[in-house]
PDB file of C-alpha atoms in Angstrom:
ATOM      1  CA  MET A   1       0.000   0.000   0.000  1.00  0.00           C
ATOM      2  CA  LYS A   2       2.827   2.358   0.923  1.00  0.00           C
ATOM      3  CA  LEU A   3       4.589   1.470  -2.262  1.00  0.00           C
ATOM      4  CA  LEU A   4       1.437   2.246  -4.232  1.00  0.00           C
ATOM      5  CA  LYS A   5       1.196   5.651  -2.541  1.00  0.00           C
ATOM      6  CA  ILE A   6       4.805   6.465  -3.388  1.00  0.00           C
ATOM      7  CA  PHE A   7       4.246   5.296  -6.919  1.00  0.00           C
ATOM      8  CA  LEU A   8       1.140   7.481  -7.234  1.00  0.00           C
ATOM      9  CA  ILE A   9       2.964  10.527  -5.857  1.00  0.00           C
ATOM     10  CA  ILE A  10       5.846  10.042  -8.274  1.00  0.00           C
ATOM     11  CA  PHE A  11       3.386   9.507 -11.109  1.00  0.00           C
ATOM     12  CA  PHE A  12       1.519  12.766 -10.359  1.00  0.00           C
ATOM     13  CA  ILE A  13       4.678  14.803  -9.899  1.00  0.00           C
ATOM     14  CA  PHE A  14       5.995  13.520 -13.194  1.00  0.00           C
ATOM     15  CA  ASN A  15       2.717  14.304 -14.949  1.00  0.00           C
ATOM     16  CA  PHE A  16       2.495  17.813 -13.538  1.00  0.00           C
ATOM     17  CA  THR A  17       6.028  18.685 -14.567  1.00  0.00           C
ATOM     18  CA  GLN A  18       5.216  17.492 -18.037  1.00  0.00           C
ATOM     19  CA  LEU A  19       2.051  19.619 -18.047  1.00  0.00           C
ATOM     20  CA  ASN A  20       4.098  22.524 -16.801  1.00  0.00           C
ATOM     21  CA  SER A  21       6.617  22.187 -19.602  1.00  0.00           C
ATOM     22  CA  VAL A  22       3.835  22.138 -22.212  1.00  0.00           C
ATOM     23  CA  GLU A  23       2.388  25.283 -20.634  1.00  0.00           C
ATOM     24  CA  ASN A  24       5.806  26.939 -20.602  1.00  0.00           C
ATOM     25  CA  ASN A  25       6.273  26.042 -24.244  1.00  0.00           C
ATOM     26  CA  ASN A  26       2.908  27.583 -25.138  1.00  0.00           C
ATOM     27  CA  GLU A  27       3.742  30.710 -23.191  1.00  0.00           C
ATOM     28  CA  LEU A  28       7.032  31.001 -25.020  1.00  0.00           C
ATOM     29  CA  ILE A  29       5.335  30.511 -28.407  1.00  0.00           C
ATOM     30  CA  ASN A  30       2.884  33.278 -27.499  1.00  0.00           C
ATOM     31  CA  LYS A  31       5.685  35.530 -26.293  1.00  0.00           C
ATOM     32  CA  ILE A  32       7.723  35.065 -29.467  1.00  0.00           C
ATOM     33  CA  SER A  33       4.727  35.370 -31.796  1.00  0.00           C
ATOM     34  CA  LYS A  34       3.723  38.641 -30.111  1.00  0.00           C
ATOM     35  CA  ASN A  35       7.113  40.022 -31.091  1.00  0.00           C
ATOM     36  CA  ILE A  36       6.979  38.784 -34.696  1.00  0.00           C
ATOM     37  CA  ARG A  37       5.278  40.863 -37.345  1.00  0.00           C
ATOM     38  CA  CYS A  38       2.796  39.240 -39.707  1.00  0.00           C
ATOM     39  CA  LEU A  39       3.870  39.939 -43.281  1.00  0.00           C
ATOM     40  CA  ILE A  40       0.366  39.476 -44.676  1.00  0.00           C
ATOM     41  CA  CYS A  41      -1.577  41.647 -42.243  1.00  0.00           C
ATOM     42  CA  GLN A  42       1.232  44.146 -41.787  1.00  0.00           C
ATOM     43  CA  GLY A  43       0.802  46.051 -38.562  1.00  0.00           C
ATOM     44  CA  GLN A  44      -0.465  42.982 -36.716  1.00  0.00           C
ATOM     45  CA  SER A  45       1.663  40.557 -34.809  1.00  0.00           C
ATOM     46  CA  VAL A  46       1.742  36.861 -35.693  1.00  0.00           C
ATOM     47  CA  TYR A  47      -0.003  36.255 -32.355  1.00  0.00           C
ATOM     48  CA  ASP A  48      -2.968  38.475 -33.281  1.00  0.00           C
ATOM     49  CA  SER A  49      -3.229  37.581 -36.937  1.00  0.00           C
ATOM     50  CA  GLN A  50      -5.303  34.704 -38.274  1.00  0.00           C
ATOM     51  CA  SER A  51      -3.744  34.727 -41.750  1.00  0.00           C
ATOM     52  CA  ASP A  52      -2.338  31.504 -43.194  1.00  0.00           C
ATOM     53  CA  PHE A  53       1.153  32.944 -42.891  1.00  0.00           C
ATOM     54  CA  ALA A  54       0.724  33.663 -39.191  1.00  0.00           C
ATOM     55  CA  LEU A  55      -0.783  30.265 -38.423  1.00  0.00           C
ATOM     56  CA  SER A  56       2.097  28.508 -40.180  1.00  0.00           C
ATOM     57  CA  MET A  57       4.591  30.807 -38.493  1.00  0.00           C
ATOM     58  CA  LYS A  58       3.294  29.738 -35.062  1.00  0.00           C
ATOM     59  CA  LEU A  59       3.792  26.098 -36.071  1.00  0.00           C
ATOM     60  CA  VAL A  60       7.352  26.843 -37.222  1.00  0.00           C
ATOM     61  CA  ILE A  61       8.115  28.583 -33.895  1.00  0.00           C
ATOM     62  CA  GLU A  62       6.770  25.534 -32.039  1.00  0.00           C
ATOM     63  CA  LYS A  63       8.823  23.205 -34.245  1.00  0.00           C
ATOM     64  CA  LYS A  64      12.001  25.202 -33.655  1.00  0.00           C
ATOM     65  CA  LEU A  65      11.388  25.202 -29.887  1.00  0.00           C
ATOM     66  CA  ASN A  66      10.939  21.432 -29.983  1.00  0.00           C
ATOM     67  CA  GLU A  67      14.173  21.156 -31.943  1.00  0.00           C
ATOM     68  CA  GLY A  68      15.836  22.786 -28.945  1.00  0.00           C
ATOM     69  CA  LEU A  69      16.360  26.320 -30.225  1.00  0.00           C
ATOM     70  CA  LYS A  70      16.397  29.128 -27.650  1.00  0.00           C
ATOM     71  CA  GLU A  71      14.175  32.214 -27.904  1.00  0.00           C
ATOM     72  CA  LYS A  72      17.046  34.363 -29.177  1.00  0.00           C
ATOM     73  CA  GLU A  73      18.059  31.768 -31.751  1.00  0.00           C
ATOM     74  CA  ILE A  74      14.503  31.710 -33.115  1.00  0.00           C
ATOM     75  CA  TYR A  75      14.552  35.488 -33.572  1.00  0.00           C
ATOM     76  CA  GLU A  76      17.937  35.219 -35.304  1.00  0.00           C
ATOM     77  CA  TYR A  77      16.608  32.480 -37.556  1.00  0.00           C
ATOM     78  CA  LEU A  78      13.542  34.518 -38.548  1.00  0.00           C
ATOM     79  CA  ILE A  79      15.591  37.697 -39.095  1.00  0.00           C
ATOM     80  CA  ASP A  80      17.909  35.719 -41.341  1.00  0.00           C
ATOM     81  CA  GLN A  81      14.901  34.454 -43.289  1.00  0.00           C
ATOM     82  CA  TYR A  82      12.767  37.601 -43.526  1.00  0.00           C
ATOM     83  CA  GLY A  83      14.976  40.528 -42.534  1.00  0.00           C
ATOM     84  CA  GLN A  84      15.129  42.790 -39.499  1.00  0.00           C
ATOM     85  CA  TRP A  85      11.611  44.086 -40.184  1.00  0.00           C
ATOM     86  CA  ILE A  86      10.030  40.827 -38.992  1.00  0.00           C
ATOM     87  CA  THR A  87      10.580  41.646 -35.315  1.00  0.00           C
ATOM     88  CA  TYR A  88       9.001  44.427 -33.305  1.00  0.00           C
ATOM     89  CA  ASP A  89      12.239  44.798 -31.410  1.00  0.00           C
ATOM     90  CA  PRO A  90      14.967  45.746 -33.903  1.00  0.00           C
ATOM     91  CA  GLU A  91      18.499  45.085 -32.713  1.00  0.00           C
ATOM     92  CA  PHE A  92      21.114  47.802 -32.353  1.00  0.00           C
ATOM     93  CA  ASN A  93      23.233  48.008 -35.493  1.00  0.00           C
ATOM     94  CA  GLN A  94      24.423  50.521 -38.096  1.00  0.00           C
ATOM     95  CA  LYS A  95      21.030  50.731 -39.785  1.00  0.00           C
ATOM     96  CA  THR A  96      19.108  51.223 -36.552  1.00  0.00           C
ATOM     97  CA  LEU A  97      21.635  53.616 -35.021  1.00  0.00           C
ATOM     98  CA  ILE A  98      19.421  56.716 -35.441  1.00  0.00           C
ATOM     99  CA  LEU A  99      16.338  54.826 -34.285  1.00  0.00           C
ATOM    100  CA  TRP A 100      17.950  53.918 -30.962  1.00  0.00           C
ATOM    101  CA  THR A 101      20.111  56.978 -30.298  1.00  0.00           C
ATOM    102  CA  LEU A 102      17.810  59.812 -31.417  1.00  0.00           C
ATOM    103  CA  PRO A 103      15.324  59.535 -28.508  1.00  0.00           C
ATOM    104  CA  ILE A 104      18.209  59.464 -26.002  1.00  0.00           C
ATOM    105  CA  LEU A 105      19.867  62.435 -27.717  1.00  0.00           C
ATOM    106  CA  LEU A 106      16.602  64.385 -27.724  1.00  0.00           C
ATOM    107  CA  PHE A 107      16.105  63.537 -24.066  1.00  0.00           C
ATOM    108  CA  ILE A 108      19.593  64.775 -23.165  1.00  0.00           C
ATOM    109  CA  ILE A 109      19.254  67.962 -25.251  1.00  0.00           C
ATOM    110  CA  GLY A 110      15.786  68.640 -23.831  1.00  0.00           C
ATOM    111  CA  GLY A 111      17.055  68.018 -20.318  1.00  0.00           C
ATOM    112  CA  ALA A 112      19.992  70.361 -20.887  1.00  0.00           C
ATOM    113  CA  ILE A 113      17.677  73.128 -22.125  1.00  0.00           C
ATOM    114  CA  ILE A 114      15.374  72.745 -19.105  1.00  0.00           C
ATOM    115  CA  PHE A 115      18.385  72.655 -16.781  1.00  0.00           C
ATOM    116  CA  ARG A 116      19.799  75.857 -18.282  1.00  0.00           C
ATOM    117  CA  LYS A 117      16.431  77.630 -17.996  1.00  0.00           C
ATOM    118  CA  LEU A 118      16.177  76.594 -14.355  1.00  0.00           C
ATOM    119  CA  ILE A 119      19.643  77.980 -13.645  1.00  0.00           C
ATOM    120  CA  VAL A 120      18.754  81.251 -15.395  1.00  0.00           C
ATOM    121  CA  LEU A 121      15.522  81.519 -13.354  1.00  0.00           C
ATOM    122  CA  LYS A 122      17.434  81.023 -10.118  1.00  0.00           C
TER     123      LYS A 122
ATOM    124  CA  MET B   1      18.558  88.879 -33.569  1.00  0.00           C
ATOM    125  CA  LYS B   2      18.218  85.880 -31.254  1.00  0.00           C
ATOM    126  CA  ASN B   3      14.487  85.664 -32.012  1.00  0.00           C
ATOM    127  CA  LYS B   4      15.177  85.729 -35.718  1.00  0.00           C
ATOM    128  CA  ILE B   5      17.591  82.808 -35.437  1.00  0.00           C
ATOM    129  CA  LEU B   6      15.042  80.874 -33.387  1.00  0.00           C
ATOM    130  CA  LEU B   7      12.282  81.581 -35.932  1.00  0.00           C
ATOM    131  CA  PHE B   8      14.570  80.564 -38.768  1.00  0.00           C
ATOM    132  CA  THR B   9      15.491  77.308 -37.017  1.00  0.00           C
ATOM    133  CA  ILE B  10      11.840  76.467 -36.342  1.00  0.00           C
ATOM    134  CA  VAL B  11      10.846  77.195 -39.955  1.00  0.00           C
ATOM    135  CA  LEU B  12      13.777  75.099 -41.197  1.00  0.00           C
ATOM    136  CA  PHE B  13      12.751  72.257 -38.895  1.00  0.00           C
ATOM    137  CA  PHE B  14       9.166  72.313 -40.194  1.00  0.00           C
ATOM    138  CA  ILE B  15      10.327  72.419 -43.813  1.00  0.00           C
ATOM    139  CA  PHE B  16      12.590  69.442 -43.083  1.00  0.00           C
ATOM    140  CA  CYS B  17       9.704  67.480 -41.514  1.00  0.00           C
ATOM    141  CA  PHE B  18       7.377  68.427 -44.382  1.00  0.00           C
ATOM    142  CA  VAL B  19       9.839  67.234 -47.041  1.00  0.00           C
ATOM    143  CA  ILE B  20      10.459  63.936 -45.240  1.00  0.00           C
ATOM    144  CA  LEU B  21       6.752  63.234 -44.724  1.00  0.00           C
ATOM    145  CA  PHE B  22       5.827  64.352 -48.241  1.00  0.00           C
ATOM    146  CA  LYS B  23       8.433  62.035 -49.730  1.00  0.00           C
ATOM    147  CA  GLY B  24       7.169  59.231 -47.511  1.00  0.00           C
ATOM    148  CA  LEU B  25       3.663  59.627 -48.969  1.00  0.00           C
ATOM    149  CA  ASN B  26       4.807  58.071 -52.233  1.00  0.00           C
ATOM    150  CA  ASN B  27       6.577  55.152 -50.604  1.00  0.00           C
ATOM    151  CA  SER B  28       4.803  51.840 -50.434  1.00  0.00           C
ATOM    152  CA  ASN B  29       3.861  50.925 -46.882  1.00  0.00           C
ATOM    153  CA  ILE B  30       3.924  47.222 -47.648  1.00  0.00           C
ATOM    154  CA  TYR B  31       7.139  45.514 -46.726  1.00  0.00           C
ATOM    155  CA  VAL B  32       8.496  42.936 -49.117  1.00  0.00           C
ATOM    156  CA  PRO B  33      11.437  40.768 -48.081  1.00  0.00           C
ATOM    157  CA  LYS B  34      14.564  40.964 -50.215  1.00  0.00           C
ATOM    158  CA  THR B  35      14.015  39.088 -53.458  1.00  0.00           C
ATOM    159  CA  ILE B  36      17.636  38.326 -54.279  1.00  0.00           C
ATOM    160  CA  SER B  37      19.175  36.054 -51.750  1.00  0.00           C
ATOM    161  CA  GLU B  38      21.818  33.409 -52.082  1.00  0.00           C
ATOM    162  CA  LYS B  39      20.656  31.094 -49.381  1.00  0.00           C
ATOM    163  CA  THR B  40      21.130  27.416 -49.062  1.00  0.00           C
ATOM    164  CA  LEU B  41      17.908  25.483 -49.268  1.00  0.00           C
ATOM    165  CA  VAL B  42      16.733  24.000 -45.987  1.00  0.00           C
ATOM    166  CA  ASN B  43      16.260  20.261 -45.745  1.00  0.00           C
ATOM    167  CA  PHE B  44      12.661  19.193 -45.489  1.00  0.00           C
ATOM    168  CA  ASN B  45      10.450  16.144 -45.831  1.00  0.00           C
ATOM    169  CA  SER B  46       7.227  16.107 -47.722  1.00  0.00           C
ATOM    170  CA  LYS B  47       4.779  13.855 -49.554  1.00  0.00           C
ATOM    171  CA  ASP B  48       4.161  13.496 -53.255  1.00  0.00           C
ATOM    172  CA  LEU B  49       0.691  14.788 -54.176  1.00  0.00           C
ATOM    173  CA  PHE B  50      -0.198  11.851 -56.412  1.00  0.00           C
ATOM    174  CA  SER B  51       1.619   8.864 -54.937  1.00  0.00           C
ATOM    175  CA  GLU B  52       1.563  10.153 -51.332  1.00  0.00           C
ATOM    176  CA  ILE B  53       5.043   8.685 -50.883  1.00  0.00           C
ATOM    177  CA  GLU B  54       7.281  10.491 -48.374  1.00  0.00           C
ATOM    178  CA  ILE B  55      10.196  12.216 -49.973  1.00  0.00           C
ATOM    179  CA  SER B  56      13.072  14.314 -48.651  1.00  0.00           C
ATOM    180  CA  SER B  57      14.492  17.438 -50.275  1.00  0.00           C
ATOM    181  CA  ASP B  58      17.772  15.590 -50.870  1.00  0.00           C
ATOM    182  CA  GLN B  59      15.945  13.154 -53.117  1.00  0.00           C
ATOM    183  CA  ILE B  60      14.179  15.941 -55.011  1.00  0.00           C
ATOM    184  CA  PHE B  61      17.047  18.316 -55.736  1.00  0.00           C
ATOM    185  CA  VAL B  62      19.497  15.918 -57.312  1.00  0.00           C
ATOM    186  CA  GLY B  63      20.982  15.544 -60.785  1.00  0.00           C
ATOM    187  CA  ASN B  64      19.947  18.818 -62.427  1.00  0.00           C
ATOM    188  CA  GLU B  65      21.727  22.094 -63.161  1.00  0.00           C
ATOM    189  CA  PHE B  66      18.730  24.223 -62.146  1.00  0.00           C
ATOM    190  CA  TYR B  67      15.436  23.722 -60.362  1.00  0.00           C
ATOM    191  CA  ILE B  68      12.402  25.946 -60.214  1.00  0.00           C
ATOM    192  CA  LEU B  69      10.359  25.604 -57.085  1.00  0.00           C
ATOM    193  CA  ASN B  70       6.900  27.083 -57.412  1.00  0.00           C
ATOM    194  CA  ILE B  71       4.649  27.497 -54.393  1.00  0.00           C
ATOM    195  CA  TRP B  72       1.030  27.306 -55.502  1.00  0.00           C
ATOM    196  CA  SER B  73      -2.456  26.450 -54.395  1.00  0.00           C
ATOM    197  CA  SER B  74      -5.745  25.745 -56.116  1.00  0.00           C
ATOM    198  CA  TRP B  75      -7.533  28.382 -54.027  1.00  0.00           C
ATOM    199  CA  CYS B  76      -5.127  31.109 -55.088  1.00  0.00           C
ATOM    200  CA  SER B  77      -6.293  33.027 -58.119  1.00  0.00           C
ATOM    201  CA  PRO B  78      -2.908  34.609 -59.035  1.00  0.00           C
ATOM    202  CA  CYS B  79      -1.620  31.010 -59.314  1.00  0.00           C
ATOM    203  CA  ARG B  80      -4.202  30.448 -62.020  1.00  0.00           C
ATOM    204  CA  ASP B  81      -2.952  33.589 -63.788  1.00  0.00           C
ATOM    205  CA  GLU B  82       0.684  32.456 -63.799  1.00  0.00           C
ATOM    206  CA  HIS B  83      -0.090  28.896 -64.884  1.00  0.00           C
ATOM    207  CA  PRO B  84       0.396  29.538 -68.649  1.00  0.00           C
ATOM    208  CA  GLN B  85       3.843  30.958 -67.829  1.00  0.00           C
ATOM    209  CA  LEU B  86       4.717  27.797 -65.912  1.00  0.00           C
ATOM    210  CA  MET B  87       3.480  25.637 -68.792  1.00  0.00           C
ATOM    211  CA  GLN B  88       5.799  27.603 -71.051  1.00  0.00           C
ATOM    212  CA  LEU B  89       8.710  27.101 -68.642  1.00  0.00           C
ATOM    213  CA  SER B  90       8.081  23.371 -68.454  1.00  0.00           C
ATOM    214  CA  LYS B  91       9.077  23.085 -72.138  1.00  0.00           C
ATOM    215  CA  ASN B  92      12.647  23.958 -71.141  1.00  0.00           C
ATOM    216  CA  SER B  93      14.263  20.570 -70.588  1.00  0.00           C
ATOM    217  CA  SER B  94      17.307  21.940 -68.753  1.00  0.00           C
ATOM    218  CA  VAL B  95      15.261  22.758 -65.705  1.00  0.00           C
ATOM    219  CA  LYS B  96      13.249  20.642 -63.317  1.00  0.00           C
ATOM    220  CA  LEU B  97      10.018  22.272 -62.198  1.00  0.00           C
ATOM    221  CA  ILE B  98       8.826  21.349 -58.735  1.00  0.00           C
ATOM    222  CA  GLY B  99       5.470  22.391 -57.386  1.00  0.00           C
ATOM    223  CA  LEU B 100       4.941  22.928 -53.680  1.00  0.00           C
ATOM    224  CA  ASN B 101       1.234  22.708 -53.009  1.00  0.00           C
ATOM    225  CA  TYR B 102       0.547  25.129 -50.167  1.00  0.00           C
ATOM    226  CA  LYS B 103      -2.203  24.413 -47.608  1.00  0.00           C
ATOM    227  CA  ASP B 104      -4.522  22.884 -50.142  1.00  0.00           C
ATOM    228  CA  ASN B 105      -7.126  20.186 -50.385  1.00  0.00           C
ATOM    229  CA  PRO B 106      -5.420  17.402 -52.433  1.00  0.00           C
ATOM    230  CA  LYS B 107      -8.665  16.796 -54.373  1.00  0.00           C
ATOM    231  CA  ASN B 108      -8.858  20.442 -55.449  1.00  0.00           C
ATOM    232  CA  ALA B 109      -5.148  20.505 -56.268  1.00  0.00           C
ATOM    233  CA  LYS B 110      -5.490  17.460 -58.548  1.00  0.00           C
ATOM    234  CA  LYS B 111      -8.554  18.983 -60.204  1.00  0.00           C
ATOM    235  CA  PHE B 112      -6.652  22.238 -60.801  1.00  0.00           C
ATOM    236  CA  ILE B 113      -3.847  20.295 -62.515  1.00  0.00           C
ATOM    237  CA  ASP B 114      -6.320  18.215 -64.552  1.00  0.00           C
ATOM    238  CA  ILE B 115      -8.003  21.314 -65.937  1.00  0.00           C
ATOM    239  CA  LEU B 116      -5.003  23.589 -66.495  1.00  0.00           C
ATOM    240  CA  GLY B 117      -2.276  21.020 -67.242  1.00  0.00           C
ATOM    241  CA  ASN B 118       0.694  19.830 -65.247  1.00  0.00           C
ATOM    242  CA  PRO B 119       3.900  21.841 -65.758  1.00  0.00           C
ATOM    243  CA  TYR B 120       5.673  20.180 -62.819  1.00  0.00           C
ATOM    244  CA  SER B 121       7.922  17.126 -62.862  1.00  0.00           C
ATOM    245  CA  MET B 122       6.942  16.611 -59.267  1.00  0.00           C
ATOM    246  CA  ILE B 123       4.356  18.075 -56.898  1.00  0.00           C
ATOM    247  CA  ILE B 124       4.983  17.889 -53.189  1.00  0.00           C
ATOM    248  CA  ILE B 125       2.579  18.998 -50.505  1.00  0.00           C
ATOM    249  CA  ASP B 126       2.979  21.505 -47.714  1.00  0.00           C
ATOM    250  CA  GLU B 127       0.041  20.569 -45.541  1.00  0.00           C
ATOM    251  CA  ASN B 128       0.438  23.125 -42.752  1.00  0.00           C
ATOM    252  CA  GLY B 129       2.546  25.740 -44.534  1.00  0.00           C
ATOM    253  CA  THR B 130       5.672  25.190 -42.453  1.00  0.00           C
ATOM    254  CA  ILE B 131       7.894  24.164 -45.381  1.00  0.00           C
ATOM    255  CA  SER B 132       7.075  27.432 -47.149  1.00  0.00           C
ATOM    256  CA  ILE B 133       7.893  29.461 -44.041  1.00  0.00           C
ATOM    257  CA  GLU B 134      11.199  27.632 -43.666  1.00  0.00           C
ATOM    258  CA  LEU B 135      11.937  28.421 -47.294  1.00  0.00           C
ATOM    259  CA  GLY B 136      11.335  32.095 -46.525  1.00  0.00           C
ATOM    260  CA  ALA B 137       8.005  32.452 -48.310  1.00  0.00           C
ATOM    261  CA  TYR B 138       5.090  34.436 -47.007  1.00  0.00           C
ATOM    262  CA  GLY B 139       2.339  33.651 -49.410  1.00  0.00           C
ATOM    263  CA  VAL B 140       1.331  32.147 -52.706  1.00  0.00           C
ATOM    264  CA  PRO B 141       2.446  32.189 -55.428  1.00  0.00           C
ATOM    265  CA  GLU B 142       6.191  32.384 -55.039  1.00  0.00           C
ATOM    266  CA  THR B 143       8.865  31.001 -57.319  1.00  0.00           C
ATOM    267  CA  TYR B 144      12.477  30.166 -56.503  1.00  0.00           C
ATOM    268  CA  ILE B 145      15.321  29.350 -58.820  1.00  0.00           C
ATOM    269  CA  ILE B 146      17.658  26.884 -57.174  1.00  0.00           C
ATOM    270  CA  ASN B 147      21.040  25.865 -58.558  1.00  0.00           C
ATOM    271  CA  LYS B 148      22.775  22.494 -58.359  1.00  0.00           C
ATOM    272  CA  ASP B 149      24.482  23.492 -55.079  1.00  0.00           C
ATOM    273  CA  LYS B 150      21.005  23.819 -53.575  1.00  0.00           C
ATOM    274  CA  LYS B 151      21.314  27.593 -53.331  1.00  0.00           C
ATOM    275  CA  ILE B 152      18.308  29.821 -53.922  1.00  0.00           C
ATOM    276  CA  ILE B 153      19.665  32.227 -56.522  1.00  0.00           C
ATOM    277  CA  LYS B 154      16.475  34.115 -57.303  1.00  0.00           C
ATOM    278  CA  LYS B 155      13.095  34.633 -55.725  1.00  0.00           C
ATOM    279  CA  PHE B 156       9.939  35.854 -57.437  1.00  0.00           C
ATOM    280  CA  ILE B 157       7.242  37.038 -55.085  1.00  0.00           C
ATOM    281  CA  GLY B 158       3.774  37.006 -56.607  1.00  0.00           C
ATOM    282  CA  PRO B 159       2.666  35.627 -59.981  1.00  0.00           C
ATOM    283  CA  LEU B 160       5.227  35.192 -62.757  1.00  0.00           C
ATOM    284  CA  SER B 161       4.894  37.659 -65.602  1.00  0.00           C
ATOM    285  CA  GLU B 162       6.229  37.530 -69.166  1.00  0.00           C
ATOM    286  CA  GLU B 163       9.198  39.611 -67.978  1.00  0.00           C
ATOM    287  CA  SER B 164       9.912  37.170 -65.151  1.00  0.00           C
ATOM    288  CA  ILE B 165       9.989  34.329 -67.679  1.00  0.00           C
ATOM    289  CA  GLU B 166      12.520  36.254 -69.783  1.00  0.00           C
ATOM    290  CA  GLU B 167      14.596  36.836 -66.665  1.00  0.00           C
ATOM    291  CA  ILE B 168      14.417  33.153 -65.743  1.00  0.00           C
ATOM    292  CA  ASN B 169      15.441  32.121 -69.253  1.00  0.00           C
ATOM    293  CA  LEU B 170      18.423  34.464 -69.041  1.00  0.00           C
ATOM    294  CA  ILE B 171      19.520  32.871 -65.752  1.00  0.00           C
ATOM    295  CA  LEU B 172      19.022  29.358 -67.131  1.00  0.00           C
ATOM    296  CA  LYS B 173      21.270  30.145 -70.135  1.00  0.00           C
TER     297      LYS B 173
END
């Protein structure tokens, strides 16, 4: 009887961890597909879109995860296939230099102007 | 004097914004992936449409100088439009034409081929669209020219036109 109990406990723990991993996988698919742009319904993410492209894309993401690819590797794979535009989070490189630095520059310049005005007021 | 400089800078800034936005009006807001890409073909497994025998890409792309891979579907009307062009291409014996049937009902696909003719030496099926995504496609129809090293040397997005056929013939020469 004790043995049966132990067996049952082990069985349930094993099952739950498996369930958990499936859930984690689904969460990761959703997370990645929210960050991937649908090329058919441009402006929508793959997660939101119901186009054939988006549905197949979700399957490819799942397949790549099952093959053991990490989240970052999947993004790299898709960028290699479709270009930087496919993600909503463009990486920092020569082409995206202005995109990433301009807001910071504007923030610094704006801050400097406000700072100077404050000093003048004092 | 200081006010004048400020006014001038503001006006210049607005003119700059206006020119940029005005130029942007004429740009297409639809993104199309790069059409020229020398990428090695991914390995995939598929089924033959007629015999339903499993086949791998290694078995398909073997023994020819060039291959044309055409992604098509019976429900796609531009595929119907480009079919005469494909029939014309199929007369060129130096190239092997492979059809990748995208997310289609096999019955409809066979009917489509029966009515319009079969330009392909082989038709493989992409049941859930994943092969097409792994090839870098995003819709139907799309046509790839693949060389003997299994490199995609040219991509045509959308239906093939007369000009595309001329371009393909130039590459095949």
